[in-house]
Amino acid sequence: MRKPLLHTKVTVKLRKSIFREEWYIYIESYPVHNPGSTKPKRVIEAVNRTITTPIWDMTAISKINEDGNYKYKPKRDSNGIIQCQSQLDKEACRYADKVRALRQQEYDTAVVCSDREQEMIAQNERSEQDFIAYFNSIIYKCHPNSSDSIITNWTRVGKLLSIYSKGKPIPFKSISGKLLEDIKLFMLSAPRGGNKKGTLSQNSAATYFSIVKAGLHRAFIDEYLTVDIAAKVKGIPDVKVKRETLTLEEAEKLASTPCENEVLKRAFFFAVLTGIRLCDIQDLTWGEIVQTGSGWRVDFTQRKTHVVDYLPINEQAYSLCGERGEQNQRVFEGLTGSSWISRPLKKWIEASGIKKHITFHCLSHNRNFYCLNINELRTIKNVTANDLETSYILFLSQLCNIP
């Protein structure tokens, strides 16, 4: 569908002087549309010329005065120029018409070029804006239902960008491949957050730099950048690290070691048996644990991936949940966030004699955990690789008999 043209018409008009028998020449433009306003304006421009001998068109009445007399419009020639008797007045009217033609051309050109010019103006305005402020503003906009860890990572990156720029803004117009490479180098030596000492690990730097690139790619989509600079700069490679896991012997030690927080101990072994993340265990309600023909199943939406999961659990895992409550009641009531349970969890693990850094996050990778323990498990249970996962869960169920 074609966009309707804004037909601004420019006309030369006369206005009678109050004190003398003369008329001021002025130019009227209407309708004039200004950006951001839907109401048209009437623009009046004086040309600093007066005439005294206009010729009136007796067939065109412009107004009827209160005394009943008529006022007529000025007579114009075929080109629309006001006609006058004196030569001086004729020259003034021709001058006024030239000004009118100039203004008309300006308005006509503005109609044709306004879209492109306005876009260029808007693009220049966007290029002056601060990338850091934009980045912080899109965190919740782009991740309205994301997990706390994702929000935390994006928020941390916003703070690191401010550290990199020493508190100064980073205008979009200054962003280039070189600047992005500088940010990459900064991330590799950036300080850790909170009260932690030292610099970021390479994997953390890789994660944070990928978030910077994601923010720049979003800025490209939102037309703050005319080039997708993020696509031109390579990310920081990950370093393969060994994940800490529990052996069967260590799981037995923990099961027999007292824990000052009974809910924490039950939730920990529930994670061991199911591999469900801590954030999802915290949110788990009794309504999400349903009975099936052969046992129990957890029907829940993963907070991190937003994927609906249907996970069968055995009787031992169900018994760890405690006494069944109302449908909307949390299963592990009193289980606080990871930052609050880290201290009692560490104390419990140390009391068991385990020297590893074990967290709930280690347990969320339990499927890899099973594979890492295949030799030990085969020795104890004589299972095949195909039965590995099921047998390992059954073994832990017997091992971790927690009242």
XYZ file of C-alpha atoms in Angstrom:
403
model
C 0.000 0.000 0.000
C 1.373 3.385 -1.007
C 1.958 5.975 1.660
C -0.247 9.060 1.138
C 1.667 12.237 0.302
C 1.433 15.190 2.664
C 0.270 17.917 0.245
C 1.528 21.145 1.765
C 0.361 24.092 -0.323
C 2.230 27.407 -0.266
C 0.227 30.524 -1.208
C 0.989 34.248 -1.476
C -1.628 36.291 0.416
C -2.357 39.880 1.410
C -3.171 41.456 4.766
C -4.595 44.958 5.039
C -2.722 47.499 7.118
C -4.777 48.989 9.962
C -3.358 52.473 9.636
C -2.629 52.944 5.931
C -4.144 52.058 2.599
C -1.620 49.352 1.874
C -1.373 45.595 2.028
C 1.370 43.417 3.508
C 2.473 40.457 1.402
C 2.963 37.181 3.280
C 3.304 33.483 2.473
C 1.052 30.880 4.035
C 1.952 27.147 4.117
C -0.699 24.599 5.067
C -0.885 21.847 6.187
C 2.587 21.456 7.651
C 3.198 18.177 9.515
C 5.897 18.061 12.154
C 7.453 14.781 13.373
C 5.844 13.499 16.553
C 2.624 15.472 16.050
C -0.560 14.378 14.302
C -2.061 17.861 14.211
C -1.136 19.925 11.101
C 0.179 23.480 11.501
C -0.271 26.654 9.490
C 3.034 28.444 8.873
C 3.023 32.192 8.137
C 6.122 33.873 6.707
C 6.458 37.600 5.940
C 8.383 38.618 2.797
C 8.886 42.252 3.901
C 7.006 43.723 0.945
C 3.926 45.933 0.804
C 1.753 47.000 -2.117
C -0.839 49.763 -2.560
C -2.423 49.004 -5.952
C -3.726 45.416 -5.922
C -6.411 44.533 -8.459
C -9.425 42.785 -6.935
C -11.341 39.922 -8.502
C -14.965 41.092 -8.289
C -16.169 37.537 -8.999
C -14.429 36.008 -5.950
C -15.845 37.114 -2.596
C -13.574 36.351 0.351
C -15.631 37.848 3.183
C -18.756 39.843 3.990
C -18.175 42.588 6.536
C -20.562 43.385 9.381
C -21.840 46.417 7.466
C -22.784 44.177 4.543
C -19.954 45.226 2.246
C -18.027 42.584 0.356
C -14.338 41.876 0.496
C -12.840 40.328 -2.618
C -9.836 38.144 -3.310
C -6.903 39.617 -5.220
C -6.902 38.960 -8.946
C -4.179 36.617 -10.174
C -2.733 35.885 -13.597
C -2.468 32.442 -15.179
C 0.648 31.720 -13.087
C -1.096 32.608 -9.812
C 0.780 35.913 -9.340
C -1.236 38.734 -7.755
C -1.919 41.498 -10.284
C -1.313 45.151 -9.446
C -1.599 48.485 -11.203
C 1.819 49.973 -10.411
C 5.041 48.503 -11.767
C 6.675 48.591 -8.335
C 3.857 46.524 -6.839
C 4.061 44.055 -9.714
C 7.764 43.483 -8.997
C 6.985 42.950 -5.298
C 4.369 40.319 -6.169
C 6.734 38.560 -8.577
C 9.393 38.487 -5.845
C 6.855 37.048 -3.398
C 5.931 34.369 -5.925
C 9.580 33.354 -6.296
C 9.821 32.932 -2.527
C 6.589 30.924 -2.641
C 7.996 28.648 -5.355
C 11.145 28.107 -3.297
C 9.164 27.152 -0.206
C 6.882 24.901 -2.250
C 9.883 23.066 -3.635
C 11.267 22.608 -0.124
C 8.027 21.062 1.117
C 7.662 18.877 -1.978
C 11.245 17.641 -1.645
C 10.711 16.983 2.065
C 7.761 14.718 1.254
C 9.846 12.647 -1.148
C 12.989 12.532 0.993
C 11.517 12.678 4.495
C 11.482 8.922 5.116
C 15.131 8.466 4.210
C 16.253 11.638 5.959
C 14.260 10.825 9.078
C 15.763 7.345 9.159
C 19.260 8.828 8.837
C 18.508 11.275 11.645
C 17.101 8.478 13.800
C 20.119 6.277 13.052
C 22.498 9.080 14.014
C 20.584 9.573 17.263
C 20.758 5.851 18.033
C 24.486 5.766 17.285
C 25.038 8.423 19.961
C 23.383 6.322 22.671
C 25.284 4.325 25.275
C 25.694 0.598 24.631
C 26.098 -0.160 28.358
C 22.790 1.540 29.210
C 21.128 -0.273 26.314
C 22.646 -3.600 27.429
C 21.321 -3.207 30.978
C 17.884 -2.228 29.673
C 17.428 -5.397 27.602
C 18.361 -7.907 30.324
C 14.811 -8.444 31.544
C 13.311 -7.564 28.169
C 15.164 -10.378 26.411
C 14.993 -12.786 29.345
C 11.588 -12.251 30.999
C 11.284 -15.877 32.151
C 14.919 -16.906 32.355
C 16.570 -18.525 35.341
C 18.239 -16.492 38.069
C 21.665 -17.664 36.889
C 21.140 -16.200 33.406
C 19.958 -12.870 34.835
C 22.917 -12.869 37.221
C 25.388 -13.475 34.375
C 23.929 -10.689 32.226
C 23.900 -8.292 35.181
C 27.515 -9.146 35.954
C 28.519 -8.494 32.333
C 26.870 -5.065 32.510
C 29.020 -4.251 35.561
C 32.153 -5.543 33.853
C 31.471 -3.326 30.841
C 31.304 -0.330 33.187
C 34.612 -1.387 34.732
C 36.127 -1.703 31.249
C 34.945 1.781 30.243
C 35.934 3.250 33.657
C 32.370 4.399 34.231
C 32.114 6.239 30.938
C 29.500 5.459 28.272
C 30.343 3.426 25.171
C 28.495 5.096 22.260
C 27.339 2.708 19.558
C 29.221 4.761 16.967
C 32.511 3.903 18.723
C 31.934 0.146 18.630
C 34.202 -1.623 16.168
C 35.903 -4.951 15.747
C 38.998 -3.562 17.457
C 36.998 -2.381 20.480
C 35.335 -5.785 20.737
C 38.742 -7.453 20.651
C 39.815 -5.120 23.478
C 36.781 -6.171 25.514
C 37.706 -9.815 24.870
C 41.207 -9.243 26.283
C 39.709 -7.398 29.251
C 37.391 -10.317 30.039
C 40.366 -12.680 30.219
C 41.824 -10.591 33.058
C 38.618 -9.152 34.565
C 38.062 -9.356 38.346
C 35.710 -11.912 39.841
C 32.469 -10.663 41.337
C 31.434 -10.178 44.944
C 34.052 -10.776 47.600
C 35.947 -13.272 45.456
C 39.583 -12.508 44.768
C 41.509 -13.052 41.566
C 40.480 -12.935 37.932
C 37.871 -14.776 35.914
C 38.562 -18.277 34.721
C 38.809 -18.679 30.966
C 35.448 -20.478 30.852
C 33.754 -17.674 32.792
C 35.396 -15.128 30.494
C 34.143 -17.131 27.499
C 30.585 -17.118 28.887
C 30.633 -13.393 29.652
C 32.117 -12.451 26.288
C 29.458 -14.501 24.498
C 26.861 -12.467 26.420
C 28.524 -9.235 25.211
C 28.267 -10.538 21.641
C 24.631 -11.483 22.203
C 23.919 -7.939 23.393
C 25.616 -6.466 20.324
C 23.715 -8.807 18.026
C 20.489 -7.664 19.665
C 21.564 -4.044 19.135
C 22.061 -4.842 15.447
C 18.521 -6.261 15.271
C 17.192 -3.149 17.026
C 19.070 -1.010 14.444
C 21.462 0.631 16.867
C 24.243 -0.826 14.734
C 24.309 -0.955 10.943
C 26.752 -3.885 10.939
C 26.571 -7.107 12.957
C 29.998 -6.606 14.506
C 29.530 -9.507 16.917
C 29.504 -11.949 14.003
C 32.943 -10.753 12.886
C 34.767 -11.410 16.158
C 35.484 -14.917 17.420
C 34.561 -15.889 20.947
C 36.860 -17.069 23.708
C 37.433 -20.836 23.498
C 36.328 -22.978 26.447
C 38.819 -25.001 28.423
C 37.823 -28.572 29.159
C 37.711 -29.082 32.920
C 37.114 -32.163 34.992
C 33.752 -32.121 36.738
C 33.691 -33.218 40.336
C 31.506 -36.268 40.934
C 30.632 -38.523 43.820
C 31.867 -42.069 43.900
C 29.718 -44.754 45.460
C 31.990 -44.836 48.492
C 31.656 -41.055 48.938
C 27.881 -41.228 48.612
C 27.872 -43.889 51.371
C 30.006 -41.651 53.597
C 27.607 -38.719 53.148
C 24.609 -40.930 53.855
C 26.107 -41.946 57.198
C 27.346 -38.448 58.137
C 24.971 -36.255 60.208
C 23.898 -32.987 58.562
C 22.766 -29.981 60.576
C 20.038 -29.277 58.010
C 17.725 -32.254 57.528
C 15.937 -30.678 54.518
C 19.274 -30.036 52.840
C 20.321 -33.680 53.254
C 17.046 -35.009 51.832
C 17.141 -32.572 48.910
C 20.777 -33.445 48.199
C 20.103 -37.168 47.855
C 16.917 -36.444 45.927
C 19.188 -34.609 43.444
C 21.582 -37.566 43.477
C 18.768 -39.952 42.540
C 17.053 -37.713 39.973
C 19.628 -35.267 38.592
C 17.124 -32.405 39.003
C 18.730 -28.973 39.391
C 18.680 -27.190 42.731
C 16.505 -24.340 41.416
C 13.889 -26.855 40.246
C 14.026 -28.785 43.536
C 13.420 -25.520 45.391
C 10.341 -24.804 43.250
C 9.019 -28.374 43.297
C 5.470 -28.671 44.638
C 3.472 -31.728 45.636
C 1.150 -31.138 42.706
C 4.091 -31.858 40.375
C 4.695 -35.302 41.906
C 2.033 -37.596 40.468
C 1.385 -41.294 40.984
C 1.499 -43.559 37.960
C 0.549 -47.164 37.517
C 4.060 -48.336 38.266
C 5.207 -45.729 40.776
C 5.815 -41.983 40.865
C 6.687 -39.314 38.342
C 7.772 -35.657 38.540
C 6.013 -33.416 35.999
C 7.731 -30.022 36.035
C 9.002 -27.200 33.844
C 12.754 -26.682 34.055
C 13.500 -23.139 35.130
C 16.694 -22.944 33.079
C 15.475 -24.339 29.766
C 11.678 -23.877 30.165
C 11.311 -27.437 28.880
C 8.471 -29.496 30.328
C 9.970 -32.671 31.786
C 8.282 -35.917 32.838
C 10.755 -37.772 35.058
C 9.919 -41.163 36.627
C 11.316 -41.557 40.165
C 11.557 -44.621 42.361
C 10.111 -45.194 45.810
C 13.350 -44.234 47.550
C 13.450 -40.844 45.828
C 9.778 -40.337 46.701
C 10.415 -41.225 50.355
C 13.052 -38.481 50.518
C 10.304 -35.934 49.860
C 8.773 -36.513 53.310
C 5.123 -36.357 54.279
C 2.886 -35.353 51.405
C 1.375 -31.877 51.636
C -1.072 -29.687 49.710
C -0.871 -29.512 45.922
C 0.687 -26.012 45.842
C 2.917 -26.620 48.861
C 6.663 -26.868 48.254
C 8.077 -30.353 48.742
C 11.341 -29.205 50.310
C 10.107 -26.276 52.363
C 12.889 -24.285 53.979
C 15.427 -25.078 51.251
C 17.000 -21.682 50.591
C 19.047 -20.422 47.660
C 22.451 -21.787 46.678
C 24.319 -18.922 48.337
C 22.677 -19.714 51.707
C 23.103 -23.495 51.633
C 26.716 -23.494 50.411
C 28.128 -23.113 53.938
C 26.170 -25.974 55.629
C 26.697 -28.147 52.529
C 30.453 -27.552 52.635
C 30.518 -28.252 56.378
C 28.623 -31.521 55.901
C 30.878 -32.704 53.075
C 34.023 -31.848 55.036
C 32.659 -33.706 58.071
C 32.309 -36.823 55.918
C 35.995 -36.668 55.025
C 35.408 -35.910 51.325
C 38.051 -33.560 49.953
C 36.266 -32.669 46.710
C 34.353 -29.458 46.017
C 30.883 -30.977 45.706
C 27.868 -28.792 44.964
C 24.315 -29.351 43.797
C 25.528 -28.351 40.342
C 27.722 -31.460 40.262
C 24.631 -33.591 40.797
C 22.737 -32.029 37.882
C 25.172 -33.798 35.560
C 24.362 -37.193 37.009
C 23.963 -38.870 33.614
C 27.623 -38.120 32.919
C 28.276 -39.173 36.491
C 26.907 -42.652 35.795
C 29.172 -43.082 32.799
C 32.242 -42.002 34.776
C 31.538 -44.719 37.349
C 30.873 -47.547 34.897
C 33.872 -49.671 35.895
C 33.179 -49.372 39.604
C 29.491 -50.071 39.105
C 30.117 -53.132 36.936
C 32.367 -54.530 39.651
C 29.717 -54.075 42.322
C 26.499 -54.802 40.417
C 27.658 -56.702 37.331
C 25.481 -54.558 35.038
C 25.748 -53.916 31.326
C 26.250 -50.497 29.800
C 22.617 -50.414 28.640
C 21.385 -50.975 32.201
C 23.913 -48.607 33.712
C 21.709 -45.656 34.554
C 18.782 -47.652 35.915
C 20.995 -49.948 37.962
C 22.977 -47.082 39.390
C 19.806 -45.354 40.577
C 18.631 -48.602 42.189
C 22.013 -49.030 43.847
C 21.952 -45.518 45.301
C 18.379 -46.091 46.414
C 19.571 -48.960 48.598
C 22.716 -47.165 49.634
C 21.154 -43.848 50.638
C 18.504 -45.186 52.992
C 17.824 -41.931 54.814
C 14.919 -41.827 57.308
